[in-house]
Coordinates of N, CA, C and O in Angstrom, one line a residue:
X1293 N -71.8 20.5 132.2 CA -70.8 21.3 132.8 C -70.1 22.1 131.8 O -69.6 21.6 130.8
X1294 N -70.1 23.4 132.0 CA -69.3 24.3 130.9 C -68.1 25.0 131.5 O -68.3 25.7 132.4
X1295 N -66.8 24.9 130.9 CA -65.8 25.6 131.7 C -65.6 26.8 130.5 O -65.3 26.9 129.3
X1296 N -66.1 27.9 131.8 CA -66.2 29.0 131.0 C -64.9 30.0 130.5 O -64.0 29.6 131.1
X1297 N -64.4 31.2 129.5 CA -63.6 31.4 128.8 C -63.0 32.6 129.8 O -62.0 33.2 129.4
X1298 N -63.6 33.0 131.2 CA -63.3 34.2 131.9 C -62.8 33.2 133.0 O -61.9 33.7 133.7
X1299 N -63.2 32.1 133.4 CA -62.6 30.8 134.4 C -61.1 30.7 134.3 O -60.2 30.7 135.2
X1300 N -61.0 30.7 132.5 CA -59.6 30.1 132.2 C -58.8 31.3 131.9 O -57.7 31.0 131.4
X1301 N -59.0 32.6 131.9 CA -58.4 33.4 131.8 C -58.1 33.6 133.1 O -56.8 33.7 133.2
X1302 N -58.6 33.7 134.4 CA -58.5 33.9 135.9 C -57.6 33.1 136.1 O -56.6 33.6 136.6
X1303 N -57.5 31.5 135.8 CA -56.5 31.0 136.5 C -55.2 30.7 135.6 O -54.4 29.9 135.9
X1304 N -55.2 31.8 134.2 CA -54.3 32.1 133.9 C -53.2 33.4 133.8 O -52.3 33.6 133.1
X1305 N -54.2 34.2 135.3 CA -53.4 35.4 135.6 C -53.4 36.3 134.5 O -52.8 37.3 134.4
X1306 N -54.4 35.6 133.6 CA -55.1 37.5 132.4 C -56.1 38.2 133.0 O -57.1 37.7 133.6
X1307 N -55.7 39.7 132.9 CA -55.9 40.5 133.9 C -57.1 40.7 132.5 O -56.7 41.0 131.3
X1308 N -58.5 40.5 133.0 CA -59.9 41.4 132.4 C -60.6 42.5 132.3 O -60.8 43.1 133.3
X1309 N -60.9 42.8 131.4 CA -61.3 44.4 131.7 C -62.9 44.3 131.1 O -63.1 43.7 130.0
X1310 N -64.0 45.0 132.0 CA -65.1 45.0 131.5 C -65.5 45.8 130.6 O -65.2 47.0 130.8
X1311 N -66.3 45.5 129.6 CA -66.7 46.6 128.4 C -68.1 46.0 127.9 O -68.5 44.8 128.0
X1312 N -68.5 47.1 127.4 CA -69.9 47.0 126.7 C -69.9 47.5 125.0 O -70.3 48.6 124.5
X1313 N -69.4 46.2 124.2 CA -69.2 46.3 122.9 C -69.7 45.5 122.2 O -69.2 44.5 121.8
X1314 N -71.0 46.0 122.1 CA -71.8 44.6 121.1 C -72.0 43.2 122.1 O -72.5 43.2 123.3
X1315 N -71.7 42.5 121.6 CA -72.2 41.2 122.3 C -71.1 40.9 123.8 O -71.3 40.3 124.9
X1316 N -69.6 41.8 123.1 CA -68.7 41.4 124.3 C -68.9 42.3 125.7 O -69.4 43.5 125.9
X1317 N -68.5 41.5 126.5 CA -68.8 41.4 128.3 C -67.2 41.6 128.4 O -67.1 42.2 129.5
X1318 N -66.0 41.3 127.9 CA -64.5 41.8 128.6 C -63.5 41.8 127.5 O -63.6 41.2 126.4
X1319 N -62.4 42.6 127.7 CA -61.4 42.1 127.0 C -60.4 42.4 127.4 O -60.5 43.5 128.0
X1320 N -59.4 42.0 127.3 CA -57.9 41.4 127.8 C -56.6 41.6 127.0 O -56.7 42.8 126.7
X1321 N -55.5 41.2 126.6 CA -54.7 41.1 126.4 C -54.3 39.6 125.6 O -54.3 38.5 126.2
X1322 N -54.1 39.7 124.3 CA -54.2 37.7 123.4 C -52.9 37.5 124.3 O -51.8 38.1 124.5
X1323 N -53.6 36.1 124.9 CA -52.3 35.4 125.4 C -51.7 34.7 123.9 O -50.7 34.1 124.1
X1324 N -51.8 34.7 123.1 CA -51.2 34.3 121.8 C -49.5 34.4 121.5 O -49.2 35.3 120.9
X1325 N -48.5 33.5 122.0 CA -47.1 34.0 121.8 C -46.8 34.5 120.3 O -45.8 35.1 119.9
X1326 N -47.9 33.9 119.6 CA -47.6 34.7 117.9 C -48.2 35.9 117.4 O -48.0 36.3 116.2
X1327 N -49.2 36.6 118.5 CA -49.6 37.8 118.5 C -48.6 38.5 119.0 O -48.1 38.3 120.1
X1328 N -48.2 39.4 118.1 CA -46.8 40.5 118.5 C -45.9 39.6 119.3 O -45.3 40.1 120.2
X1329 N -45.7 38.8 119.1 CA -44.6 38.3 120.2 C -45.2 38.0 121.8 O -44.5 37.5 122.7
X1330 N -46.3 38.3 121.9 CA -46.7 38.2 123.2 C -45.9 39.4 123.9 O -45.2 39.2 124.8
X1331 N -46.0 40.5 123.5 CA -45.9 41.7 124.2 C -47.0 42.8 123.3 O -46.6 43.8 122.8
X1332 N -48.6 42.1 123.4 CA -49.5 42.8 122.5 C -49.4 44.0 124.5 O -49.3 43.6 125.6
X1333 N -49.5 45.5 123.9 CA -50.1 46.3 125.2 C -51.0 47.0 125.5 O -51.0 47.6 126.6
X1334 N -52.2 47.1 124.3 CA -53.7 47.0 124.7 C -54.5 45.9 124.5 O -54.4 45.1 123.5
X1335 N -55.2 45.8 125.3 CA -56.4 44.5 125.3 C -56.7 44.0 123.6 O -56.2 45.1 123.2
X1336 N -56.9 43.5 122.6 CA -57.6 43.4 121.2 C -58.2 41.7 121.8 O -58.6 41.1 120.8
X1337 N -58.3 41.0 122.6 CA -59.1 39.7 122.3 C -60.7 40.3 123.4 O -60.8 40.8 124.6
X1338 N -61.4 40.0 122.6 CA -62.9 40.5 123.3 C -63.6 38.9 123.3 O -63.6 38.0 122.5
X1339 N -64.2 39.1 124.5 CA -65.0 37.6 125.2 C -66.4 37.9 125.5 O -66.7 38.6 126.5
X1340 N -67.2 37.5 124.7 CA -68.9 36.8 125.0 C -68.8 36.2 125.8 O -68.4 35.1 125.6
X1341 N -69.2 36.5 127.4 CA -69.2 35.8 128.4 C -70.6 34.8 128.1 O -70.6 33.6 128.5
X1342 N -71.7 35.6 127.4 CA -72.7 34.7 127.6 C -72.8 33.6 126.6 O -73.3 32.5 126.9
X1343 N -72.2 34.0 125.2 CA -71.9 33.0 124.6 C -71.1 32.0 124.8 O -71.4 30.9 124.4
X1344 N -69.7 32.4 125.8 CA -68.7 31.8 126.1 C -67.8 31.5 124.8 O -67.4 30.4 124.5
X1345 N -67.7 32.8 124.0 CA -66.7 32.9 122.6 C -66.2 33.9 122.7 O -66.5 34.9 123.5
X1346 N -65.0 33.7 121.7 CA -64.0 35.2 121.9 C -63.4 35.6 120.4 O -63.6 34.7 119.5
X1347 N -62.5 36.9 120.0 CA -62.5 37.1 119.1 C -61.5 37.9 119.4 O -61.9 38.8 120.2
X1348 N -59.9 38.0 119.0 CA -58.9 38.8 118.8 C -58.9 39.5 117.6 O -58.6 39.0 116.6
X1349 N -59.2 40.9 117.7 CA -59.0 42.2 116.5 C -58.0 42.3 116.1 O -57.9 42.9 115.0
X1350 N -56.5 41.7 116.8 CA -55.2 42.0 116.4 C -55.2 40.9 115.6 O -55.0 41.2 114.4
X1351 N -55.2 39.2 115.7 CA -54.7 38.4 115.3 C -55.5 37.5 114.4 O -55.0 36.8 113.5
X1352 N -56.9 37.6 114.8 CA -57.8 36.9 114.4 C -58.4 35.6 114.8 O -59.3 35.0 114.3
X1353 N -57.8 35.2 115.8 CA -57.6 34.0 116.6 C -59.1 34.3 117.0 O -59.3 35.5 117.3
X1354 N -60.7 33.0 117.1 CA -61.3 33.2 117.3 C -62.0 31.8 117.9 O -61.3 30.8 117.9
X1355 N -63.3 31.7 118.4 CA -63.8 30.4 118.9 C -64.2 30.2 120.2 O -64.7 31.1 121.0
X1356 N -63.9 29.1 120.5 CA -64.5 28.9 122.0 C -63.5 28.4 123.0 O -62.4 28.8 123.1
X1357 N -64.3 27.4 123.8 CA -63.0 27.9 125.3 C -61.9 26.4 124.9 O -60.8 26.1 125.4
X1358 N -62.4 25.9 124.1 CA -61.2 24.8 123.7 C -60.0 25.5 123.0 O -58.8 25.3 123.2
X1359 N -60.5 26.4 121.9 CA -59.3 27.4 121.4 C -58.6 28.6 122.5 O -57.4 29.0 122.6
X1360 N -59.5 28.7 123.1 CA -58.6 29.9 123.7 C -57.9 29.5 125.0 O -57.3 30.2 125.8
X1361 N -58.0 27.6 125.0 CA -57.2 27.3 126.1 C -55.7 26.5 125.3 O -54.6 26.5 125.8
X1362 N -55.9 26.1 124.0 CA -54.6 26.5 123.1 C -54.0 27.7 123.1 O -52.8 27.6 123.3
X1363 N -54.7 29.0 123.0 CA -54.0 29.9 123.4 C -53.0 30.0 123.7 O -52.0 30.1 123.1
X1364 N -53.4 30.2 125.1 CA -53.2 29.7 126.3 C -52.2 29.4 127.0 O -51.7 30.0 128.0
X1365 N -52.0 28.3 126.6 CA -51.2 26.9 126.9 C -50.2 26.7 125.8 O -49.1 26.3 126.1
X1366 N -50.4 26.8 124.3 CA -49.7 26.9 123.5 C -50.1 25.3 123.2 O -49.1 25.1 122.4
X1367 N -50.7 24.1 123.3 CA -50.9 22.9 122.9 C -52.0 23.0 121.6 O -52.7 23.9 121.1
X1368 N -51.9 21.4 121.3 CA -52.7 20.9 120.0 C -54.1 20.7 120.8 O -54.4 20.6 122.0
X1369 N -54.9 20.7 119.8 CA -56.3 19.8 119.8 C -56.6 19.0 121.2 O -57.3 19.3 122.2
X1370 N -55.7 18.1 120.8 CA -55.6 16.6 121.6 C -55.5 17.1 123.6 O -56.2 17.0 124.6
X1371 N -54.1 17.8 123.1 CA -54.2 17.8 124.9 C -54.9 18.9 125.5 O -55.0 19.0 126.7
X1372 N -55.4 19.8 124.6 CA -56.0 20.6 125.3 C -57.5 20.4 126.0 O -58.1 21.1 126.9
X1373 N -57.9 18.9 125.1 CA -59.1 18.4 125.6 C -58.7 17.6 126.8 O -59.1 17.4 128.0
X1374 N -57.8 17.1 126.2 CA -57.4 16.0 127.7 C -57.1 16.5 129.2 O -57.3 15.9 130.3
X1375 N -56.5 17.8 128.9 CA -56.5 18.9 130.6 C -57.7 19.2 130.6 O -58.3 18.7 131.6
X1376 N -58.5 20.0 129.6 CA -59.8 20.7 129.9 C -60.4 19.3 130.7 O -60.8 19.3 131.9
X1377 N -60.4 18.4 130.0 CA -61.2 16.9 130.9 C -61.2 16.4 132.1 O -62.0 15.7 132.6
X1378 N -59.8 17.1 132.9 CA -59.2 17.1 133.6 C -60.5 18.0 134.4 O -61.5 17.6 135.0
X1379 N -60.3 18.7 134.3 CA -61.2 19.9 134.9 C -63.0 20.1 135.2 O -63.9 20.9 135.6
X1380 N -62.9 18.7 134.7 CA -64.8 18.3 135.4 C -64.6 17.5 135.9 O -63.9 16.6 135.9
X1381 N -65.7 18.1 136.8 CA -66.7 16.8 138.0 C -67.4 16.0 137.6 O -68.5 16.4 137.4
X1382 N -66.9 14.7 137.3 CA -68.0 13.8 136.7 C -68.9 14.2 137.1 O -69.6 14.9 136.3
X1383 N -69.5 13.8 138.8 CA -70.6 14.0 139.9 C -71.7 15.7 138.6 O -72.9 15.7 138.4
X1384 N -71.0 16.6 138.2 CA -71.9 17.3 137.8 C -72.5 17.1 136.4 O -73.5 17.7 136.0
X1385 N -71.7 16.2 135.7 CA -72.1 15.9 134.2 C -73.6 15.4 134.2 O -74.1 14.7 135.2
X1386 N -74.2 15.6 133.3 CA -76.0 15.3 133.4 C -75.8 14.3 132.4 O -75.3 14.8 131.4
X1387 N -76.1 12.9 132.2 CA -76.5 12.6 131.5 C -77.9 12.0 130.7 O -78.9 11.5 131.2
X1388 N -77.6 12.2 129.2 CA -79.0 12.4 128.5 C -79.1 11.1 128.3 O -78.2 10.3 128.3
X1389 N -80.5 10.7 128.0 CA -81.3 9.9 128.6 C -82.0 9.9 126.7 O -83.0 9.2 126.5

């Protein structure tokens, strides 16, 4: 089960914009409160949908959907896995064998 980085932008009311720039598929606005203050007013964080990674040109903030749900949320490490965990279906987890 993968919770993808355009999932958690949607149900965080960041508004996406589609583009064709190298590997990225959208980009948005850094929810980052320490990018500009969180009043950044063009898009600079660009998202690899197919990778499911992202990369802010303003701030440098980069990685995958565990980072960009710190973002986000503004939390550590710790809880940000413990909600993201929150957010699967056992029932779809595969396990290996």
């Amino acid at each position: 089960v993968t919770i993808r980085i355009t999932e958690l932008a949607n149900k965080f009311s960041i508004a996406l914009e589609s583009v064709n720039s190298g590997n990225f598929t959208h980009r948005c606005k850094c929810p980052s409160k320490e990018h500009k203050s969180g009043s950044e007013r063009t898009g600079s964080l660009y998202i690899d949908e197919q990778n499911n990674n992202f990369y802010c040109f303003g701030c440098g903030a980069s990685n995958n959907v565990i980072d960009f749900y710190i973002l986000c949320k503004d939390v550590d490490f710790s809880t940000a896995i413990l909600e993201l965990s929150e957010n699967i279906d056992p029932t779809k987890v595969s396990k290996r064998q």
